[in-house]
Amino acid sequence: MSGARTELTLGPNLFNWAPERWRDFYFRIADEAPVAVVYLGETICSKRAPLFSDYYEAVSERLGAAGKTVVHSTLGETASRIDRRLVSDVCERTADLIEANDASAALFLRGRPHYIGPLMNVYNEETLRFLASKGAQNICLPIELPFAAACVLCAVAASEKVMIEVQVFGRQSLALSARCYHARAHGRTRDTCRFVCENDPDGLVLTTLERTPFLVANGVQTLSYEYLNLVQEIPALKAAGVVRYRLSPHSCDMVQVATTFRSVLDGTLATGEALARLEELPIDAPFSNGFHHGRPGHGWTVPNTNVRS
Amino acid sequence: MNDDVAPRRPELVCPAGTPASLRTAVDAGADTVYCGLQNATNARNFPGLNFSPEELRKSVDYAHARGRKVLLAVNTFPPAGQFQLWKDAVGIAASAGVDAIIVADMGVAAYASREYPQLRLHLSVQAGASSPEAIRFHCEEFGIRRVVLPRILTVAEIADVHRQIPCEIEAFVFGNIGMMAEGRCSLTNYVTGISTNMDGVCSPAADVRYEEDADGTLTTRLGSFVIDQYRCGENGGYPTICKGRYGCSVQSEPYYAFEEPRSLNLSALLPDLMRAGVTALKIEGRQRSRAYVKSVVAAFRLAVDGIMAGEEPALTDLIALTEGHKETQGAFQSKSWR
């Protein structure tokens, strides 16, 4: 499988960026980033969705004109009336392909081609086959799934004509809640939040009582402090049959990140050199790769190879 | 809440971590008892807890002889390549004659509905189905007969959900309350390498440390991370990540970033829940002692029977059984919790 076509994707932006910043970020991605698929859409908080809706069409068109496939990713946690209306509106009105992030979106999307996002729990071959029978064409695996299980899923996915996608860069989504932890940090509630999450383009860092950076709050989502970085695992993922490699957007130079990962996928840059380049980025947190290796997700397995894929 | 609607008699669904606890719960007045097998197929996979296939069969016989029901939780997410263990669990449940299995994973639900069409399926809280659409998807695809609602909805929202779904509702009323959407939390795995979804363990005891310094300050850790600290004599809780104390740039002092260590106690809302269309009231705590199960089940039995007889529920004793002797009505009372 190592000779198979591979594609880089840019996952949905998880954070509340100012609308103009959001627009300009995607314009630059359209013009400069070697990614084949870009996921748009608000996946964290239904209150944020209207904030950048004025620019959505322009961004979607610019990405499409640049040859990128645009996929609309749906809300991860759907409970309130506004949550539910957002999901049903997206599923019933959007012309773009849609990625379902919870079972309520799956209700609307069954029977037509769609994608399954990492916030849906696809842990095994039975779930994969079931969702494929409902029209799933692309499945992004849960962040905590170890490589051994991903290998089994890749083999099944090939026979079901489903593409497997794996996140390889960016903070890892660890939990969702009905409660907004950004609002709570500011002494507010979700209903009275006044969008305080806009202050933190990469999330709000939580430290332990020993002042060890530990977790990151992003509205109702809890993320890892560390940035997932599977650049050294790319050759193994390629050999296993992973087709798509997801980069999760951050405020660092995502064009540089995409270019580095693309070079590794193309076999023109060795993994050790790629890692060195990524370590030069101004990211204020270490890298992690523990989940892939079946170890604690915050951990980092030290690379001892410098290979080309 | 519409007070004109008479409360319906709910099924009292109680936890059992061992066969002895199951008998205790039945004898204390549980209508239904739920339990799990001794492996990763259920979300309380703790050492020394749970049932062998033979114990399950005998326990079902004990409950059925007294007109009560037994549910088996098969509510974790099998990692690819290890699905056989979950298939075996479904088969064991069917042959033991349980009244339903509680499932979360779509693959497990698809397998059970295909291979055991007579077996009644309940949707676990671990499935995280928090909207009528998500619940309907599971009902229509797998024939789910009852949903265990996530602990994030208000009573008014539960009533609203009830009107829009084709299955029964089971709602948590007492016990440990997790802050994160169930079935979608990898915090324990992030710290310990043990997955709540795949291994059925949140905050595994093997990774918990209690450290007391010379001043008598007690520090609790999970893995290498400090979760909380207690001054000498304070009542220290079991360290779980979502109930820990942390610092951040907009708070001058460390604070409970997610929630304070408290238990859920909805005893005061029981009449409202019974009017909201809830079929079954669920008590959390398969990891708790027989004495705890006996006290809580007996108290709720009295309360439910009292409400049906038109009396006010009296459950003040229950606060002694809540975590750190602190209780909350969580999301159920109002949206300001969020």
XYZ file of N, CA and C in Angstrom, chain A residues 10-121:
336
model
N -6.966 19.574 6.032
C -6.937 20.560 7.107
C -8.247 20.435 7.871
N -8.174 19.976 9.101
C -9.370 19.766 9.917
C -10.093 21.069 10.199
N -11.298 20.989 10.773
C -12.029 22.213 11.098
C -11.282 23.038 12.137
N -11.309 24.361 11.982
C -10.717 25.223 13.003
C -11.538 25.081 14.290
N -10.872 24.695 15.364
C -11.576 24.416 16.619
C -11.796 25.673 17.461
N -11.109 26.767 17.100
C -11.062 27.928 17.993
C -11.909 29.078 17.468
N -12.149 30.049 18.345
C -12.960 31.212 17.986
C -12.044 32.354 17.558
N -11.718 32.366 16.261
C -10.886 33.437 15.717
C -11.796 34.544 15.203
N -11.258 35.777 15.229
C -12.034 36.909 14.684
C -12.377 36.608 13.223
N -13.557 37.014 12.759
C -14.008 36.646 11.405
C -12.998 36.981 10.299
N -12.356 38.156 10.379
C -11.408 38.528 9.314
C -10.154 37.656 9.368
N -9.743 37.360 10.568
C -8.584 36.477 10.715
C -8.919 35.095 10.146
N -10.132 34.632 10.443
C -10.618 33.336 9.962
C -10.577 33.319 8.435
N -11.137 34.383 7.845
C -11.199 34.468 6.376
C -9.789 34.482 5.769
N -8.915 35.314 6.322
C -7.574 35.460 5.740
C -6.759 34.185 5.909
N -6.992 33.492 7.014
C -6.310 32.208 7.220
C -6.639 31.251 6.067
N -7.926 31.139 5.758
C -8.316 30.190 4.705
C -7.936 30.682 3.310
N -7.930 31.991 3.090
C -7.463 32.501 1.798
C -6.004 32.079 1.570
N -5.214 32.184 2.622
C -3.801 31.812 2.468
C -3.669 30.304 2.255
N -4.491 29.532 2.987
C -4.482 28.076 2.787
C -4.814 27.759 1.324
N -5.837 28.441 0.810
C -6.245 28.202 -0.585
C -5.084 28.479 -1.532
N -4.358 29.556 -1.262
C -3.311 29.984 -2.186
C -2.013 29.201 -2.034
N -1.716 28.752 -0.801
C -0.336 28.287 -0.569
C -0.185 26.881 0.015
N -1.233 26.319 0.656
C -1.003 25.077 1.411
C -1.271 23.835 0.544
N -0.366 22.878 0.563
C -0.552 21.659 -0.238
C -1.501 20.674 0.451
N -2.729 21.123 0.726
C -3.744 20.236 1.313
C -4.823 19.985 0.262
N -5.361 18.773 0.234
C -6.353 18.412 -0.783
C -7.776 18.657 -0.306
N -7.980 18.570 1.002
C -9.321 18.683 1.575
C -9.273 19.712 2.703
N -10.266 20.581 2.767
C -10.361 21.537 3.874
C -11.744 21.394 4.507
N -11.753 21.177 5.817
C -13.011 21.077 6.571
C -13.355 22.437 7.137
N -14.550 22.912 6.804
C -15.061 24.148 7.398
C -16.206 23.771 8.329
N -16.796 24.771 8.954
C -17.948 24.482 9.824
C -17.558 24.520 11.291
N -18.504 24.938 12.140
C -18.246 25.042 13.573
C -18.545 23.704 14.239
N -17.535 23.110 14.870
C -17.717 21.792 15.479
C -17.831 21.864 16.999
N -17.544 23.026 17.604
C -17.455 23.104 19.068
C -18.674 23.758 19.709
N -19.068 24.947 19.234
C -20.131 25.697 19.927
C -21.081 26.339 18.929
N -22.366 26.020 19.040
C -23.342 26.543 18.071
C -23.463 28.065 18.159
N -23.093 28.653 19.315
C -23.175 30.109 19.441
C -22.168 30.807 18.532
N -21.056 30.099 18.218
C -20.018 30.734 17.407
C -20.340 30.729 15.913
N -21.197 29.795 15.490
C -21.376 29.565 14.053
C -21.737 30.827 13.272
N -22.627 31.709 13.804
C -22.981 32.901 13.009
C -21.841 33.897 12.854
N -20.793 33.798 13.722
C -19.759 34.830 13.754
C -19.022 34.939 12.425
N -18.775 33.795 11.782
C -18.002 33.854 10.533
C -18.838 33.467 9.313
N -20.179 33.432 9.501
C -21.023 32.983 8.388
C -20.979 33.960 7.201
N -20.698 35.263 7.486
C -20.631 36.239 6.387
C -19.517 35.904 5.390
N -18.459 35.278 5.892
C -17.310 35.005 5.027
C -17.287 33.571 4.506
N -18.245 32.773 4.972
C -18.190 31.343 4.661
C -18.174 31.091 3.152
N -19.073 31.758 2.445
C -19.200 31.486 1.015
C -17.931 31.886 0.260
N -17.399 33.046 0.604
C -16.186 33.516 -0.068
C -15.025 32.553 0.171
N -14.924 32.082 1.412
C -13.841 31.149 1.753
C -14.032 29.838 1.003
N -15.258 29.329 1.028
C -15.545 28.057 0.369
C -15.237 28.149 -1.137
N -15.621 29.264 -1.748
C -15.363 29.441 -3.197
C -13.873 29.533 -3.503
N -13.163 30.283 -2.673
C -11.717 30.456 -2.904
C -11.001 29.103 -2.783
N -11.395 28.309 -1.783
C -10.776 26.989 -1.613
C -11.125 26.085 -2.793
N -12.387 26.126 -3.220
C -12.815 25.308 -4.353
C -12.080 25.694 -5.624
N -11.926 27.010 -5.830
C -11.233 27.486 -7.023
C -9.771 27.056 -7.026
N -9.214 26.866 -5.827
C -7.817 26.432 -5.712
C -7.695 24.915 -5.831
N -8.815 24.250 -6.114
C -8.768 22.799 -6.317
C -8.914 21.981 -5.054
N -9.252 22.630 -3.937
C -9.434 21.883 -2.680
C -10.872 21.371 -2.584
N -11.035 20.200 -2.025
C -12.369 19.697 -1.711
C -12.806 20.314 -0.386
N -13.968 20.978 -0.368
C -14.471 21.578 0.863
C -15.498 20.638 1.489
N -15.308 20.346 2.770
C -16.242 19.479 3.503
C -16.747 20.262 4.709
N -18.046 20.227 4.923
C -18.604 20.940 6.081
C -18.707 19.976 7.260
N -18.004 20.300 8.340
C -17.969 19.427 9.520
C -19.030 19.885 10.517
N -19.793 18.955 11.090
C -20.900 19.338 11.973
C -20.485 19.372 13.447
N -21.384 19.909 14.253
C -21.180 20.076 15.690
C -20.913 18.732 16.388
N -19.987 18.753 17.350
C -19.651 17.520 18.051
C -20.650 17.125 19.126
N -21.163 18.129 19.844
C -22.066 17.846 20.971
C -23.365 18.590 20.702
N -24.440 17.839 20.467
C -25.702 18.431 20.040
C -26.774 18.177 21.087
N -27.222 19.215 21.781
C -28.249 19.024 22.806
C -29.325 20.105 22.742
N -28.928 21.375 22.757
C -29.910 22.464 22.840
C -30.632 22.657 21.509
N -31.653 23.510 21.537
C -32.399 23.790 20.307
C -31.512 24.438 19.253
N -30.639 25.379 19.670
C -29.780 26.016 18.640
C -28.794 24.991 18.070
N -28.271 24.119 18.933
C -27.375 23.058 18.429
C -28.091 22.259 17.351
N -29.305 21.850 17.685
C -30.046 20.951 16.800
C -30.407 21.652 15.497
N -30.770 22.934 15.593
C -31.113 23.668 14.379
C -29.875 23.820 13.490
N -28.729 24.084 14.111
C -27.496 24.219 13.323
C -27.219 22.938 12.543
N -27.320 21.791 13.207
C -27.020 20.517 12.540
C -28.033 20.243 11.426
N -29.312 20.459 11.699
C -30.300 20.149 10.656
C -30.178 21.121 9.481
N -29.887 22.411 9.767
C -29.695 23.375 8.673
C -28.520 22.975 7.785
N -27.412 22.643 8.420
C -26.220 22.270 7.656
C -26.526 21.044 6.789
N -27.144 20.044 7.399
C -27.353 18.785 6.684
C -28.379 18.928 5.556
N -29.354 19.804 5.759
C -30.418 19.911 4.754
C -30.135 20.964 3.703
N -29.257 21.939 4.007
C -29.082 23.055 3.068
C -27.712 23.158 2.429
N -26.698 22.544 3.022
C -25.355 22.738 2.497
C -25.129 21.862 1.267
N -24.583 22.486 0.215
C -24.299 21.736 -1.009
C -22.982 20.968 -0.876
N -22.104 21.439 0.018
C -20.811 20.763 0.200
C -21.014 19.361 0.766
N -19.986 18.547 0.635
C -19.941 17.275 1.357
C -20.016 17.578 2.851
N -20.560 16.657 3.635
C -20.692 16.905 5.075
C -20.014 15.795 5.868
N -19.312 16.217 6.925
C -18.703 15.279 7.866
C -19.541 15.276 9.140
N -20.081 14.105 9.508
C -20.910 13.977 10.709
C -20.024 13.801 11.937
N -20.300 14.597 12.972
C -19.544 14.456 14.219
C -20.379 13.944 15.375
N -21.660 13.670 15.116
C -22.460 12.981 16.130
C -23.613 12.265 15.435
N -24.337 11.454 16.207
C -25.361 10.596 15.606
C -26.545 11.391 15.086
N -26.748 12.638 15.564
C -27.874 13.407 15.042
C -27.613 13.779 13.585
N -26.368 14.102 13.239
C -26.043 14.377 11.836
C -26.181 13.100 11.004
N -25.803 11.973 11.597
C -25.904 10.698 10.875
C -27.347 10.406 10.479
N -28.299 10.857 11.311
C -29.721 10.652 10.984
C -30.077 11.345 9.667
N -29.565 12.578 9.487
C -29.874 13.330 8.271
C -29.090 12.825 7.059
N -27.918 12.293 7.294
C -27.001 11.998 6.187
C -27.080 10.563 5.681
N -27.729 9.680 6.410
C -27.754 8.275 5.990
C -28.407 8.164 4.607
N -27.845 7.279 3.817
C -28.402 7.074 2.480
C -27.789 7.955 1.410
N -26.961 8.921 1.806
C -26.234 9.708 0.802
C -24.754 9.770 1.186
N -23.902 10.036 0.191
C -22.464 10.033 0.501
C -22.111 11.078 1.561
N -21.349 10.693 2.556
C -20.914 11.632 3.583
C -19.649 11.117 4.256
N -19.089 11.961 5.124
C -17.881 11.617 5.875
C -18.245 11.443 7.355
N -17.373 10.740 8.072
C -17.543 10.563 9.514
C -16.340 11.200 10.221
N -16.623 12.101 11.156
C -15.555 12.841 11.840
C -14.994 12.120 13.052
N -13.876 12.631 13.593
C -13.190 11.956 14.707
C -13.962 12.021 16.020
N -14.995 12.870 16.108
C -15.773 12.924 17.342
C -16.881 11.871 17.356
N -17.076 11.165 16.233
C -17.935 9.977 16.221
C -17.026 8.813 16.636
N -17.589 7.846 17.318
C -16.750 6.764 17.822
C -16.688 5.589 16.841
